[in-house]
PDB file of C-alpha atoms in Angstrom:
ATOM      1  CA  UNK A 207       0.000   0.000   0.000  1.00  0.00           C
ATOM      2  CA  UNK A 208       2.788   2.331   0.812  1.00  0.00           C
ATOM      3  CA  UNK A 209       4.280   1.490  -2.500  1.00  0.00           C
ATOM      4  CA  UNK A 210       1.059   2.327  -4.305  1.00  0.00           C
ATOM      5  CA  UNK A 211       0.808   5.597  -2.384  1.00  0.00           C
ATOM      6  CA  UNK A 212       4.339   6.446  -3.368  1.00  0.00           C
ATOM      7  CA  UNK A 213       3.563   5.499  -6.916  1.00  0.00           C
ATOM      8  CA  UNK A 214       0.472   7.702  -6.885  1.00  0.00           C
ATOM      9  CA  UNK A 215       2.405  10.562  -5.339  1.00  0.00           C
ATOM     10  CA  UNK A 216       5.090  10.100  -7.922  1.00  0.00           C
ATOM     11  CA  UNK A 217       2.471  10.102 -10.681  1.00  0.00           C
ATOM     12  CA  UNK A 218       0.811  13.167  -9.179  1.00  0.00           C
ATOM     13  CA  UNK A 219       4.174  14.876  -8.912  1.00  0.00           C
ATOM     14  CA  UNK A 220       4.990  14.038 -12.544  1.00  0.00           C
ATOM     15  CA  UNK A 221       1.568  15.237 -13.589  1.00  0.00           C
ATOM     16  CA  UNK A 222       2.023  18.487 -11.644  1.00  0.00           C
ATOM     17  CA  UNK A 223       5.437  19.057 -13.197  1.00  0.00           C
ATOM     18  CA  UNK A 224       4.044  18.307 -16.666  1.00  0.00           C
ATOM     19  CA  UNK A 225       1.116  20.691 -16.077  1.00  0.00           C
ATOM     20  CA  UNK A 226       3.473  23.349 -14.740  1.00  0.00           C
ATOM     21  CA  UNK A 227       5.857  22.864 -17.658  1.00  0.00           C
ATOM     22  CA  UNK A 228       2.947  23.015 -20.079  1.00  0.00           C
ATOM     23  CA  UNK A 229       1.672  26.193 -18.411  1.00  0.00           C
ATOM     24  CA  UNK A 230       5.116  27.801 -18.527  1.00  0.00           C
ATOM     25  CA  UNK A 231       5.502  26.839 -22.177  1.00  0.00           C
ATOM     26  CA  UNK A 232       2.032  28.151 -22.983  1.00  0.00           C
ATOM     27  CA  UNK A 233       2.718  31.349 -21.012  1.00  0.00           C
ATOM     28  CA  UNK A 234       6.007  31.940 -22.849  1.00  0.00           C
ATOM     29  CA  UNK A 235       4.215  31.372 -26.194  1.00  0.00           C
ATOM     30  CA  UNK A 236       1.558  33.888 -25.173  1.00  0.00           C
ATOM     31  CA  UNK A 237       4.246  36.395 -24.162  1.00  0.00           C
ATOM     32  CA  UNK A 238       6.048  35.992 -27.495  1.00  0.00           C
ATOM     33  CA  UNK A 239       2.769  36.370 -29.381  1.00  0.00           C
ATOM     34  CA  UNK A 240       1.895  39.443 -27.310  1.00  0.00           C
ATOM     35  CA  UNK A 241       5.290  41.008 -28.043  1.00  0.00           C
ATOM     36  CA  UNK A 242       4.873  40.225 -31.738  1.00  0.00           C
ATOM     37  CA  UNK A 243       1.411  41.815 -31.737  1.00  0.00           C
ATOM     38  CA  UNK A 244       2.765  44.883 -29.904  1.00  0.00           C
ATOM     39  CA  UNK A 245       5.493  45.200 -32.520  1.00  0.00           C
ATOM     40  CA  UNK A 246       2.924  44.893 -35.311  1.00  0.00           C
ATOM     41  CA  UNK A 247       0.701  47.491 -33.631  1.00  0.00           C
ATOM     42  CA  UNK A 248       3.631  49.899 -33.223  1.00  0.00           C
ATOM     43  CA  UNK A 249       4.607  49.355 -36.851  1.00  0.00           C
ATOM     44  CA  UNK A 250       1.028  49.968 -38.020  1.00  0.00           C
ATOM     45  CA  UNK A 251       0.798  53.029 -35.792  1.00  0.00           C
ATOM     46  CA  UNK A 252       3.983  54.496 -37.266  1.00  0.00           C
ATOM     47  CA  UNK A 253       2.832  53.699 -40.826  1.00  0.00           C
ATOM     48  CA  UNK A 254      -0.532  55.334 -40.124  1.00  0.00           C
ATOM     49  CA  UNK A 255       1.175  58.400 -38.663  1.00  0.00           C
ATOM     50  CA  UNK A 256       3.427  58.589 -41.730  1.00  0.00           C
ATOM     51  CA  UNK A 257       0.433  58.355 -44.092  1.00  0.00           C
ATOM     52  CA  UNK A 258      -1.499  60.983 -42.115  1.00  0.00           C
ATOM     53  CA  UNK A 259       1.521  63.307 -42.188  1.00  0.00           C
ATOM     54  CA  UNK A 260       1.921  62.686 -45.918  1.00  0.00           C
ATOM     55  CA  UNK A 261      -1.742  63.456 -46.639  1.00  0.00           C
ATOM     56  CA  UNK A 262      -1.656  66.519 -44.382  1.00  0.00           C
ATOM     57  CA  UNK A 263       1.482  67.807 -46.108  1.00  0.00           C
ATOM     58  CA  UNK A 264      -0.118  67.226 -49.516  1.00  0.00           C
ATOM     59  CA  UNK A 265      -3.242  69.102 -48.503  1.00  0.00           C
ATOM     60  CA  UNK A 266      -1.168  71.926 -47.040  1.00  0.00           C
ATOM     61  CA  UNK A 267       0.815  72.152 -50.279  1.00  0.00           C
ATOM     62  CA  UNK A 268      -2.369  72.176 -52.366  1.00  0.00           C
ATOM     63  CA  UNK A 269      -3.840  74.866 -50.132  1.00  0.00           C
ATOM     64  CA  UNK A 270      -0.714  77.024 -50.402  1.00  0.00           C
ATOM     65  CA  UNK A 271      -0.646  76.597 -54.183  1.00  0.00           C
ATOM     66  CA  UNK A 272      -4.312  77.580 -54.411  1.00  0.00           C
ATOM     67  CA  UNK A 273      -3.668  80.573 -52.166  1.00  0.00           C
ATOM     68  CA  UNK A 274      -0.772  81.644 -54.387  1.00  0.00           C
ATOM     69  CA  UNK A 275      -2.874  81.215 -57.520  1.00  0.00           C
ATOM     70  CA  UNK A 276      -5.666  83.326 -56.029  1.00  0.00           C
ATOM     71  CA  UNK A 277      -3.123  85.962 -54.959  1.00  0.00           C
ATOM     72  CA  UNK A 278      -1.690  86.072 -58.488  1.00  0.00           C
ATOM     73  CA  UNK A 279      -5.151  86.303 -60.014  1.00  0.00           C
ATOM     74  CA  UNK A 280      -6.092  89.123 -57.640  1.00  0.00           C
ATOM     75  CA  UNK A 281      -2.883  91.002 -58.486  1.00  0.00           C
ATOM     76  CA  UNK A 282      -3.630  90.574 -62.197  1.00  0.00           C
ATOM     77  CA  UNK A 283      -7.174  91.882 -61.722  1.00  0.00           C
ATOM     78  CA  UNK A 284      -5.868  94.849 -59.729  1.00  0.00           C
ATOM     79  CA  UNK A 285      -3.379  95.617 -62.497  1.00  0.00           C
ATOM     80  CA  UNK A 286      -6.116  95.425 -65.141  1.00  0.00           C
ATOM     81  CA  UNK A 287      -8.357  97.669 -63.026  1.00  0.00           C
ATOM     82  CA  UNK A 288      -5.542 100.201 -62.659  1.00  0.00           C
ATOM     83  CA  UNK A 289      -4.901 100.143 -66.415  1.00  0.00           C
ATOM     84  CA  UNK A 290      -8.598 100.654 -67.169  1.00  0.00           C
ATOM     85  CA  UNK A 291      -8.820 103.487 -64.638  1.00  0.00           C
ATOM     86  CA  UNK A 292      -5.802 105.190 -66.201  1.00  0.00           C
ATOM     87  CA  UNK A 293      -7.242 104.754 -69.693  1.00  0.00           C
ATOM     88  CA  UNK A 294     -10.603 106.178 -68.600  1.00  0.00           C
ATOM     89  CA  UNK A 295      -8.894 109.135 -66.918  1.00  0.00           C
ATOM     90  CA  UNK A 296      -6.959 109.872 -70.126  1.00  0.00           C
ATOM     91  CA  UNK A 297     -10.126 109.684 -72.212  1.00  0.00           C
ATOM     92  CA  UNK A 298     -12.001 111.934 -69.768  1.00  0.00           C
ATOM     93  CA  UNK A 299      -9.209 114.519 -69.869  1.00  0.00           C
ATOM     94  CA  UNK A 300      -9.154 114.334 -73.673  1.00  0.00           C
ATOM     95  CA  UNK A 301     -12.933 114.838 -73.841  1.00  0.00           C
ATOM     96  CA  UNK A 302     -12.715 117.759 -71.396  1.00  0.00           C
ATOM     97  CA  UNK A 303     -10.027 119.373 -73.564  1.00  0.00           C
ATOM     98  CA  UNK A 304     -12.147 118.870 -76.682  1.00  0.00           C
ATOM     99  CA  UNK A 305     -15.181 120.315 -74.882  1.00  0.00           C
ATOM    100  CA  UNK A 306     -13.182 123.360 -73.771  1.00  0.00           C
ATOM    101  CA  UNK A 307     -11.898 123.863 -77.331  1.00  0.00           C
ATOM    102  CA  UNK A 308     -15.420 123.548 -78.734  1.00  0.00           C
ATOM    103  CA  UNK A 309     -16.706 125.970 -76.091  1.00  0.00           C
ATOM    104  CA  UNK A 310     -13.978 128.452 -76.977  1.00  0.00           C
ATOM    105  CA  UNK A 311     -14.828 128.100 -80.686  1.00  0.00           C
ATOM    106  CA  UNK A 312     -18.553 128.650 -79.980  1.00  0.00           C
ATOM    107  CA  UNK A 313     -17.803 131.759 -77.910  1.00  0.00           C
ATOM    108  CA  UNK A 314     -15.424 133.024 -80.594  1.00  0.00           C
ATOM    109  CA  UNK A 315     -17.990 132.524 -83.368  1.00  0.00           C
ATOM    110  CA  UNK A 316     -20.791 134.008 -81.254  1.00  0.00           C
ATOM    111  CA  UNK A 317     -18.726 137.117 -80.554  1.00  0.00           C
ATOM    112  CA  UNK A 318     -17.788 137.300 -84.237  1.00  0.00           C
ATOM    113  CA  UNK A 319     -21.411 136.958 -85.249  1.00  0.00           C
ATOM    114  CA  UNK A 320     -22.561 139.586 -82.734  1.00  0.00           C
ATOM    115  CA  UNK A 321     -19.830 141.995 -83.867  1.00  0.00           C
ATOM    116  CA  UNK A 322     -20.725 141.370 -87.531  1.00  0.00           C
ATOM    117  CA  UNK A 323     -24.442 141.887 -86.890  1.00  0.00           C
ATOM    118  CA  UNK A 324     -23.649 145.032 -84.897  1.00  0.00           C
ATOM    119  CA  UNK A 325     -21.449 146.334 -87.735  1.00  0.00           C
ATOM    120  CA  UNK A 326     -24.131 145.609 -90.318  1.00  0.00           C
ATOM    121  CA  UNK A 327     -26.735 147.223 -88.045  1.00  0.00           C
ATOM    122  CA  UNK A 328     -24.596 150.337 -87.591  1.00  0.00           C
ATOM    123  CA  UNK A 329     -23.949 150.452 -91.341  1.00  0.00           C
ATOM    124  CA  UNK A 330     -27.651 150.165 -92.050  1.00  0.00           C
ATOM    125  CA  UNK A 331     -28.372 152.818 -89.447  1.00  0.00           C
ATOM    126  CA  UNK A 332     -25.798 155.124 -90.965  1.00  0.00           C
ATOM    127  CA  UNK A 333     -27.182 154.596 -94.428  1.00  0.00           C
ATOM    128  CA  UNK A 334     -30.680 155.212 -93.236  1.00  0.00           C
ATOM    129  CA  UNK A 335     -29.765 158.323 -91.373  1.00  0.00           C
TER     130      UNK A 335
END
């Protein structure tokens, strides 16, 4: 009986050591798998950060290019507006000069006509008297 108890204890002890060894092996496998998954997660995180930075930089570049294009277009429109304003000012001054010249001519001819009519009137008056 003592022999069978010893045999059972020996079997139980072997079983315990096998279970413990199996647990340790399983635990080490789980740890390695966890470390591998952490590495994969870190790698994916860094790749995602890189892609986000790349997209953000691309959008920033596009935005700056669009801003520059709008700035250039606005400068071009301002230049065209300035040119048109200058052209209109020149035409207005030219028309004012022509109007002044025409006004001077009208006054000159009116005075000439009045003087001529007065001279003819005085001549007629002298002849009649």
